[in-house]
Amino acid sequence: MDQFNFSGNVPMAYTRRSFLGHGLILASAAATVPAFISRSALGMNAAAATGVTSLSGVPQDRVLVVVQLAGGNDGLNTVVPFGDGAYYRARPSLAIPAKSVLKLGKNADFGLHPQLSGLNDLYDQGQLSVILGVGYPNPNRSHFKSMDIWHTADTTGTGTGWLGRYFDNDCGGKPTDLLGAPAQAPMGGISIGREAPLALKGAKAQPIGFESAELFQWLGKGVDDKLANPYDQVNRRGTSPGVDPTSSAGFLMRTALDAQISSDQIRKAVSQKPLVAYPGNELARQLAMVSSMIRAGVPTRVYYVTLGGFDTHAGQGGENGRHAQLMQQLGSSLKAFYADLKAQGNDTRVLTMSFSEFGRRVSQNASGGTDHGTAAPMFLAGPMVRPGIIGDQPSLTDLDAGDLKYKLDFRGIYAGVLGQWLKADASKVLEGSYRAVDIIGKT
């Protein structure tokens, strides 16, 4: 509550009219009025209340969707080096048979897991980049630390998120609130999940996070009918001319009112029936919600979704099994997502990037699985990407204590996404200079 000054100048105070007049605004809703006053909600309000969502020269129509593969995806069974005998020697029961691999070109030595047919279709359409050997110096094999490193783009794993810094630097503009005071927080990103990822958290910009649109609503009546009437009274008083809008009471009332309006709008947006059929899995559900928000014109340029379950120490399986199921979810969900975006006419606006905190070791373990490793592939999807294979596969015999030696620093991928797609100052956002990987083929 320390960021609010109720004594005179209210940095972020909004009216019902401002919400209705500027499209979709997101705010977390709960059964008590104070819970409406969230930094994440206000971060989005600041930009939308003024119609200013970016600095001059920053394209407002481009969208980035991040797909996090949580748990450490086995890169060698994702992009399969079927032309290398060392792969089959290291994985006698887990290796994907060469005849089953979805080959990336007639003469390629690499191919996709047989359950990644959805990604293979995007590849054949020229809408997929397969980036090999991505990692960072002195890799950390802890899930939490390595994920923090990817989220902050800092090998110490400390500081704000790289996408949060993008919003801090490039998306704030110089908006003012409806009272003419400077708005302090730029619009943030949107994540679907139990909690917003560190990657989206900036010094000023804070993300919106929710699991389902049904949570974006006033829950008082659902808990107890007695709670509905006091809430309605708060809303009515918030529109009364006798309430000072700069007072703490007026601020609380109008924040509660606006949160209800925004929750109604987001639920309406997500309730739109997708234009294509999505598969019945969790990642597809998340991407369908993202697609609906893009279709509805939600004013953010970054969405974040997560597919978990990749920590396959035991019972991983090769062509079939747990990892194969995850591959099928990833491929089929992204294929449906881009089919939906194309039906909307939005596919050329949306770049999707997938990553995992690390890969797995080259050799399988005694439990029919793989242990924490280092370098792994990334995927970029969308009509604008530079299609095909980017980078080189690390050697399967020249190893670092049993692990692959990375070829591309992941921050070079970030620099390409920031500079070439989002048109941001990558060195400023990443707080260092990294050689940007060319990721864009056409725009």
PDB file of C-alpha atoms in Angstrom, residues 183-404:
ATOM      1  CA  ALA A 183       1.304   7.287 -14.000  1.00  0.00           C
ATOM      2  CA  GLN A 184       4.048   5.357 -12.278  1.00  0.00           C
ATOM      3  CA  ALA A 185       3.697   1.828 -13.677  1.00  0.00           C
ATOM      4  CA  PRO A 186       3.637   0.794 -17.332  1.00  0.00           C
ATOM      5  CA  MET A 187       1.437  -1.969 -18.616  1.00  0.00           C
ATOM      6  CA  GLY A 188       2.746  -5.452 -17.795  1.00  0.00           C
ATOM      7  CA  GLY A 189       2.508  -8.867 -19.365  1.00  0.00           C
ATOM      8  CA  ILE A 190      -0.159 -11.498 -18.826  1.00  0.00           C
ATOM      9  CA  SER A 191       0.556 -15.012 -17.590  1.00  0.00           C
ATOM     10  CA  ILE A 192      -1.802 -17.913 -17.208  1.00  0.00           C
ATOM     11  CA  GLY A 193      -1.008 -19.990 -14.160  1.00  0.00           C
ATOM     12  CA  ARG A 194      -1.051 -20.014 -10.390  1.00  0.00           C
ATOM     13  CA  GLU A 195       1.523 -17.271 -10.114  1.00  0.00           C
ATOM     14  CA  ALA A 196       3.159 -14.831 -12.464  1.00  0.00           C
ATOM     15  CA  PRO A 197       6.711 -15.763 -13.501  1.00  0.00           C
ATOM     16  CA  LEU A 198       9.763 -13.771 -12.481  1.00  0.00           C
ATOM     17  CA  ALA A 199      10.485 -13.118 -16.169  1.00  0.00           C
ATOM     18  CA  LEU A 200       7.533 -10.684 -16.311  1.00  0.00           C
ATOM     19  CA  LYS A 201       8.315  -8.783 -13.107  1.00  0.00           C
ATOM     20  CA  GLY A 202      10.006  -5.433 -13.569  1.00  0.00           C
ATOM     21  CA  ALA A 203      10.960  -2.624 -11.237  1.00  0.00           C
ATOM     22  CA  LYS A 204       7.803  -0.740 -12.258  1.00  0.00           C
ATOM     23  CA  ALA A 205       5.793  -3.069 -14.484  1.00  0.00           C
ATOM     24  CA  GLN A 206       4.018  -5.903 -12.749  1.00  0.00           C
ATOM     25  CA  PRO A 207       2.290  -8.765 -14.565  1.00  0.00           C
ATOM     26  CA  ILE A 208      -1.257  -9.998 -14.471  1.00  0.00           C
ATOM     27  CA  GLY A 209      -1.584 -13.655 -13.519  1.00  0.00           C
ATOM     28  CA  PHE A 210      -4.637 -15.892 -13.366  1.00  0.00           C
ATOM     29  CA  GLU A 211      -5.479 -19.556 -13.893  1.00  0.00           C
ATOM     30  CA  SER A 212      -8.939 -19.150 -15.382  1.00  0.00           C
ATOM     31  CA  ALA A 213     -11.216 -16.345 -16.444  1.00  0.00           C
ATOM     32  CA  GLU A 214     -13.812 -17.469 -13.889  1.00  0.00           C
ATOM     33  CA  LEU A 215     -11.517 -16.151 -11.151  1.00  0.00           C
ATOM     34  CA  PHE A 216     -11.839 -12.657 -12.603  1.00  0.00           C
ATOM     35  CA  GLN A 217     -15.139 -11.810 -10.986  1.00  0.00           C
ATOM     36  CA  TRP A 218     -16.703 -10.518  -7.810  1.00  0.00           C
ATOM     37  CA  LEU A 219     -16.881 -13.578  -5.570  1.00  0.00           C
ATOM     38  CA  GLY A 220     -18.780 -12.112  -2.629  1.00  0.00           C
ATOM     39  CA  LYS A 221     -22.239 -13.214  -3.717  1.00  0.00           C
ATOM     40  CA  GLY A 222     -20.983 -16.691  -4.458  1.00  0.00           C
ATOM     41  CA  VAL A 223     -19.594 -16.927  -0.936  1.00  0.00           C
ATOM     42  CA  ASP A 224     -22.538 -15.405   0.884  1.00  0.00           C
ATOM     43  CA  ASP A 225     -25.571 -13.427  -0.332  1.00  0.00           C
ATOM     44  CA  LYS A 226     -25.012 -11.017   2.559  1.00  0.00           C
ATOM     45  CA  LEU A 227     -21.792  -9.826   0.942  1.00  0.00           C
ATOM     46  CA  ALA A 228     -23.419  -8.779  -2.331  1.00  0.00           C
ATOM     47  CA  ASN A 229     -25.427  -5.823  -0.974  1.00  0.00           C
ATOM     48  CA  PRO A 230     -22.490  -4.041   0.748  1.00  0.00           C
ATOM     49  CA  TYR A 231     -20.443  -4.411  -2.433  1.00  0.00           C
ATOM     50  CA  ASP A 232     -23.221  -2.934  -4.561  1.00  0.00           C
ATOM     51  CA  GLN A 233     -23.442  -0.020  -2.118  1.00  0.00           C
ATOM     52  CA  VAL A 234     -19.704   0.600  -2.509  1.00  0.00           C
ATOM     53  CA  ASN A 235     -20.111   0.710  -6.282  1.00  0.00           C
ATOM     54  CA  ARG A 236     -23.077   3.091  -6.124  1.00  0.00           C
ATOM     55  CA  ARG A 237     -21.262   5.405  -3.710  1.00  0.00           C
ATOM     56  CA  GLY A 238     -18.244   5.370  -6.043  1.00  0.00           C
ATOM     57  CA  THR A 239     -20.342   7.021  -8.737  1.00  0.00           C
ATOM     58  CA  SER A 240     -21.911   9.577  -6.426  1.00  0.00           C
ATOM     59  CA  PRO A 241     -20.933  13.229  -6.955  1.00  0.00           C
ATOM     60  CA  GLY A 242     -20.518  13.691  -3.203  1.00  0.00           C
ATOM     61  CA  VAL A 243     -17.520  11.346  -3.013  1.00  0.00           C
ATOM     62  CA  ASP A 244     -14.149  13.045  -3.350  1.00  0.00           C
ATOM     63  CA  PRO A 245     -12.296  11.067  -6.064  1.00  0.00           C
ATOM     64  CA  THR A 246      -8.927  11.897  -4.515  1.00  0.00           C
ATOM     65  CA  SER A 247      -9.927  10.592  -1.092  1.00  0.00           C
ATOM     66  CA  SER A 248      -8.977   7.118   0.072  1.00  0.00           C
ATOM     67  CA  ALA A 249     -12.672   6.176   0.234  1.00  0.00           C
ATOM     68  CA  GLY A 250     -13.281   7.372  -3.325  1.00  0.00           C
ATOM     69  CA  PHE A 251     -10.198   5.571  -4.565  1.00  0.00           C
ATOM     70  CA  LEU A 252     -11.240   2.313  -2.934  1.00  0.00           C
ATOM     71  CA  MET A 253     -14.786   2.598  -4.258  1.00  0.00           C
ATOM     72  CA  ARG A 254     -13.815   3.328  -7.826  1.00  0.00           C
ATOM     73  CA  THR A 255     -11.081   0.685  -7.813  1.00  0.00           C
ATOM     74  CA  ALA A 256     -13.650  -1.886  -6.692  1.00  0.00           C
ATOM     75  CA  LEU A 257     -16.080  -0.743  -9.354  1.00  0.00           C
ATOM     76  CA  ASP A 258     -13.494  -0.777 -12.120  1.00  0.00           C
ATOM     77  CA  ALA A 259     -12.222  -4.207 -11.109  1.00  0.00           C
ATOM     78  CA  GLN A 260     -15.727  -5.593 -11.487  1.00  0.00           C
ATOM     79  CA  ILE A 261     -16.054  -4.002 -14.923  1.00  0.00           C
ATOM     80  CA  SER A 262     -12.692  -5.381 -16.034  1.00  0.00           C
ATOM     81  CA  SER A 263     -13.454  -8.867 -14.729  1.00  0.00           C
ATOM     82  CA  ASP A 264     -16.710  -8.880 -16.685  1.00  0.00           C
ATOM     83  CA  GLN A 265     -14.832  -7.878 -19.818  1.00  0.00           C
ATOM     84  CA  ILE A 266     -12.050 -10.448 -19.556  1.00  0.00           C
ATOM     85  CA  ARG A 267     -14.524 -13.232 -18.918  1.00  0.00           C
ATOM     86  CA  LYS A 268     -16.489 -12.091 -21.957  1.00  0.00           C
ATOM     87  CA  ALA A 269     -13.317 -12.109 -24.079  1.00  0.00           C
ATOM     88  CA  VAL A 270     -12.214 -15.563 -23.025  1.00  0.00           C
ATOM     89  CA  SER A 271     -15.740 -16.933 -23.383  1.00  0.00           C
ATOM     90  CA  GLN A 272     -15.504 -16.428 -27.150  1.00  0.00           C
ATOM     91  CA  LYS A 273     -15.574 -19.760 -28.915  1.00  0.00           C
ATOM     92  CA  PRO A 274     -12.251 -20.373 -30.688  1.00  0.00           C
ATOM     93  CA  LEU A 275     -12.394 -20.329 -34.463  1.00  0.00           C
ATOM     94  CA  VAL A 276     -10.774 -23.784 -34.606  1.00  0.00           C
ATOM     95  CA  ALA A 277     -10.886 -26.914 -32.457  1.00  0.00           C
ATOM     96  CA  TYR A 278      -8.176 -27.195 -29.811  1.00  0.00           C
ATOM     97  CA  PRO A 279      -6.945 -30.500 -28.352  1.00  0.00           C
ATOM     98  CA  GLY A 280      -8.062 -31.352 -24.841  1.00  0.00           C
ATOM     99  CA  ASN A 281      -4.948 -30.634 -22.815  1.00  0.00           C
ATOM    100  CA  GLU A 282      -3.797 -27.947 -20.387  1.00  0.00           C
ATOM    101  CA  LEU A 283      -1.391 -26.168 -22.717  1.00  0.00           C
ATOM    102  CA  ALA A 284      -4.059 -25.983 -25.414  1.00  0.00           C
ATOM    103  CA  ARG A 285      -6.490 -24.509 -22.865  1.00  0.00           C
ATOM    104  CA  GLN A 286      -3.981 -21.799 -21.974  1.00  0.00           C
ATOM    105  CA  LEU A 287      -3.182 -20.977 -25.601  1.00  0.00           C
ATOM    106  CA  ALA A 288      -6.876 -20.839 -26.477  1.00  0.00           C
ATOM    107  CA  MET A 289      -7.320 -18.206 -23.754  1.00  0.00           C
ATOM    108  CA  VAL A 290      -4.343 -16.242 -25.088  1.00  0.00           C
ATOM    109  CA  SER A 291      -5.752 -16.416 -28.600  1.00  0.00           C
ATOM    110  CA  SER A 292      -9.095 -15.101 -27.343  1.00  0.00           C
ATOM    111  CA  MET A 293      -7.420 -12.170 -25.607  1.00  0.00           C
ATOM    112  CA  ILE A 294      -5.418 -11.330 -28.720  1.00  0.00           C
ATOM    113  CA  ARG A 295      -8.608 -11.499 -30.772  1.00  0.00           C
ATOM    114  CA  ALA A 296     -10.352  -9.193 -28.282  1.00  0.00           C
ATOM    115  CA  GLY A 297      -7.561  -6.616 -28.398  1.00  0.00           C
ATOM    116  CA  VAL A 298      -6.195  -6.860 -24.858  1.00  0.00           C
ATOM    117  CA  PRO A 299      -3.524  -4.127 -24.629  1.00  0.00           C
ATOM    118  CA  THR A 300      -0.402  -6.124 -23.844  1.00  0.00           C
ATOM    119  CA  ARG A 301       2.351  -7.445 -26.058  1.00  0.00           C
ATOM    120  CA  VAL A 302       3.572 -10.403 -23.998  1.00  0.00           C
ATOM    121  CA  TYR A 303       1.703 -13.522 -22.892  1.00  0.00           C
ATOM    122  CA  TYR A 304       3.233 -16.341 -20.855  1.00  0.00           C
ATOM    123  CA  VAL A 305       2.044 -19.957 -20.573  1.00  0.00           C
ATOM    124  CA  THR A 306       3.578 -23.069 -19.020  1.00  0.00           C
ATOM    125  CA  LEU A 307       3.598 -26.797 -19.695  1.00  0.00           C
ATOM    126  CA  GLY A 308       5.076 -28.808 -16.813  1.00  0.00           C
ATOM    127  CA  GLY A 309       6.092 -32.411 -16.204  1.00  0.00           C
ATOM    128  CA  PHE A 310       9.468 -32.520 -17.978  1.00  0.00           C
ATOM    129  CA  ASP A 311      11.537 -33.730 -15.006  1.00  0.00           C
ATOM    130  CA  THR A 312      11.791 -37.264 -16.409  1.00  0.00           C
ATOM    131  CA  HIS A 313      14.247 -39.016 -14.090  1.00  0.00           C
ATOM    132  CA  ALA A 314      12.397 -42.328 -14.397  1.00  0.00           C
ATOM    133  CA  GLY A 315      10.036 -43.975 -16.867  1.00  0.00           C
ATOM    134  CA  GLN A 316      10.640 -41.337 -19.519  1.00  0.00           C
ATOM    135  CA  GLY A 317       9.986 -43.549 -22.518  1.00  0.00           C
ATOM    136  CA  GLY A 318      11.167 -43.061 -26.068  1.00  0.00           C
ATOM    137  CA  GLU A 319       8.589 -43.209 -28.853  1.00  0.00           C
ATOM    138  CA  ASN A 320       5.927 -43.685 -26.206  1.00  0.00           C
ATOM    139  CA  GLY A 321       5.634 -42.807 -22.541  1.00  0.00           C
ATOM    140  CA  ARG A 322       5.531 -39.634 -20.455  1.00  0.00           C
ATOM    141  CA  HIS A 323       7.844 -37.547 -22.591  1.00  0.00           C
ATOM    142  CA  ALA A 324       6.036 -38.567 -25.764  1.00  0.00           C
ATOM    143  CA  GLN A 325       2.742 -37.398 -24.244  1.00  0.00           C
ATOM    144  CA  LEU A 326       4.263 -33.995 -23.496  1.00  0.00           C
ATOM    145  CA  MET A 327       5.610 -33.747 -27.039  1.00  0.00           C
ATOM    146  CA  GLN A 328       2.144 -34.466 -28.417  1.00  0.00           C
ATOM    147  CA  GLN A 329       0.627 -31.752 -26.236  1.00  0.00           C
ATOM    148  CA  LEU A 330       3.243 -29.211 -27.314  1.00  0.00           C
ATOM    149  CA  GLY A 331       2.959 -29.904 -31.031  1.00  0.00           C
ATOM    150  CA  SER A 332      -0.809 -30.218 -31.291  1.00  0.00           C
ATOM    151  CA  SER A 333      -1.439 -27.152 -29.108  1.00  0.00           C
ATOM    152  CA  LEU A 334       0.855 -24.833 -31.070  1.00  0.00           C
ATOM    153  CA  LYS A 335      -0.570 -26.059 -34.375  1.00  0.00           C
ATOM    154  CA  ALA A 336      -4.115 -25.283 -33.202  1.00  0.00           C
ATOM    155  CA  PHE A 337      -3.002 -21.925 -31.785  1.00  0.00           C
ATOM    156  CA  TYR A 338      -1.617 -20.741 -35.112  1.00  0.00           C
ATOM    157  CA  ALA A 339      -4.605 -22.082 -37.008  1.00  0.00           C
ATOM    158  CA  ASP A 340      -6.830 -20.031 -34.686  1.00  0.00           C
ATOM    159  CA  LEU A 341      -4.675 -16.923 -35.089  1.00  0.00           C
ATOM    160  CA  LYS A 342      -4.725 -17.307 -38.865  1.00  0.00           C
ATOM    161  CA  ALA A 343      -8.519 -17.599 -38.859  1.00  0.00           C
ATOM    162  CA  GLN A 344      -8.601 -14.318 -36.897  1.00  0.00           C
ATOM    163  CA  GLY A 345      -6.138 -12.646 -39.244  1.00  0.00           C
ATOM    164  CA  ASN A 346      -3.660 -12.261 -36.363  1.00  0.00           C
ATOM    165  CA  ASP A 347      -1.064 -14.937 -37.125  1.00  0.00           C
ATOM    166  CA  THR A 348       1.471 -12.504 -38.613  1.00  0.00           C
ATOM    167  CA  ARG A 349       1.329 -10.446 -35.397  1.00  0.00           C
ATOM    168  CA  VAL A 350       2.298 -13.258 -33.013  1.00  0.00           C
ATOM    169  CA  LEU A 351       5.764 -14.738 -32.431  1.00  0.00           C
ATOM    170  CA  THR A 352       5.952 -17.728 -30.063  1.00  0.00           C
ATOM    171  CA  MET A 353       9.115 -18.748 -28.233  1.00  0.00           C
ATOM    172  CA  SER A 354       9.494 -21.974 -26.237  1.00  0.00           C
ATOM    173  CA  PHE A 355      12.307 -22.822 -23.822  1.00  0.00           C
ATOM    174  CA  SER A 356      13.168 -25.051 -20.883  1.00  0.00           C
ATOM    175  CA  GLU A 357      15.502 -24.301 -17.984  1.00  0.00           C
ATOM    176  CA  PHE A 358      17.965 -26.982 -19.142  1.00  0.00           C
ATOM    177  CA  GLY A 359      18.155 -30.183 -21.163  1.00  0.00           C
ATOM    178  CA  ARG A 360      18.972 -33.689 -19.936  1.00  0.00           C
ATOM    179  CA  ARG A 361      22.201 -35.685 -19.801  1.00  0.00           C
ATOM    180  CA  VAL A 362      23.308 -37.495 -22.932  1.00  0.00           C
ATOM    181  CA  SER A 363      23.212 -40.983 -21.419  1.00  0.00           C
ATOM    182  CA  GLN A 364      20.092 -42.511 -19.943  1.00  0.00           C
ATOM    183  CA  ASN A 365      20.128 -43.483 -16.281  1.00  0.00           C
ATOM    184  CA  ALA A 366      19.405 -46.802 -14.574  1.00  0.00           C
ATOM    185  CA  SER A 367      15.754 -45.860 -13.980  1.00  0.00           C
ATOM    186  CA  GLY A 368      14.786 -45.578 -17.616  1.00  0.00           C
ATOM    187  CA  GLY A 369      15.006 -41.809 -17.556  1.00  0.00           C
ATOM    188  CA  THR A 370      17.450 -38.942 -17.916  1.00  0.00           C
ATOM    189  CA  ASP A 371      18.988 -36.649 -15.329  1.00  0.00           C
ATOM    190  CA  HIS A 372      19.507 -32.886 -15.301  1.00  0.00           C
ATOM    191  CA  GLY A 373      21.699 -31.665 -18.128  1.00  0.00           C
ATOM    192  CA  THR A 374      22.656 -28.444 -19.830  1.00  0.00           C
ATOM    193  CA  ALA A 375      22.160 -27.281 -23.428  1.00  0.00           C
ATOM    194  CA  ALA A 376      18.896 -27.930 -25.255  1.00  0.00           C
ATOM    195  CA  PRO A 377      16.945 -26.737 -28.305  1.00  0.00           C
ATOM    196  CA  MET A 378      14.507 -23.852 -28.431  1.00  0.00           C
ATOM    197  CA  PHE A 379      11.644 -23.257 -30.855  1.00  0.00           C
ATOM    198  CA  LEU A 380      10.373 -20.066 -32.440  1.00  0.00           C
ATOM    199  CA  ALA A 381       7.060 -20.208 -34.283  1.00  0.00           C
ATOM    200  CA  GLY A 382       5.120 -17.842 -36.503  1.00  0.00           C
ATOM    201  CA  PRO A 383       4.965 -16.710 -40.146  1.00  0.00           C
ATOM    202  CA  MET A 384       7.720 -14.139 -39.509  1.00  0.00           C
ATOM    203  CA  VAL A 385      10.462 -16.480 -38.248  1.00  0.00           C
ATOM    204  CA  ARG A 386      13.610 -17.455 -40.108  1.00  0.00           C
ATOM    205  CA  PRO A 387      12.546 -21.015 -40.872  1.00  0.00           C
ATOM    206  CA  GLY A 388      14.713 -24.085 -40.580  1.00  0.00           C
ATOM    207  CA  ILE A 389      17.555 -25.074 -38.288  1.00  0.00           C
ATOM    208  CA  ILE A 390      19.587 -22.362 -36.539  1.00  0.00           C
ATOM    209  CA  GLY A 391      22.896 -23.165 -34.894  1.00  0.00           C
ATOM    210  CA  ASP A 392      24.874 -26.386 -34.555  1.00  0.00           C
ATOM    211  CA  GLN A 393      24.201 -29.531 -32.572  1.00  0.00           C
ATOM    212  CA  PRO A 394      26.738 -29.940 -29.757  1.00  0.00           C
ATOM    213  CA  SER A 395      28.972 -32.986 -29.905  1.00  0.00           C
ATOM    214  CA  LEU A 396      27.641 -36.119 -28.219  1.00  0.00           C
ATOM    215  CA  THR A 397      31.154 -37.322 -27.398  1.00  0.00           C
ATOM    216  CA  ASP A 398      33.038 -34.118 -26.501  1.00  0.00           C
ATOM    217  CA  LEU A 399      31.150 -33.528 -23.269  1.00  0.00           C
ATOM    218  CA  ASP A 400      31.360 -31.491 -20.080  1.00  0.00           C
ATOM    219  CA  ALA A 401      31.121 -34.081 -17.291  1.00  0.00           C
ATOM    220  CA  GLY A 402      28.591 -36.051 -19.324  1.00  0.00           C
ATOM    221  CA  ASP A 403      26.677 -33.001 -20.555  1.00  0.00           C
ATOM    222  CA  LEU A 404      26.448 -31.132 -23.830  1.00  0.00           C
TER     223      LEU A 404
END
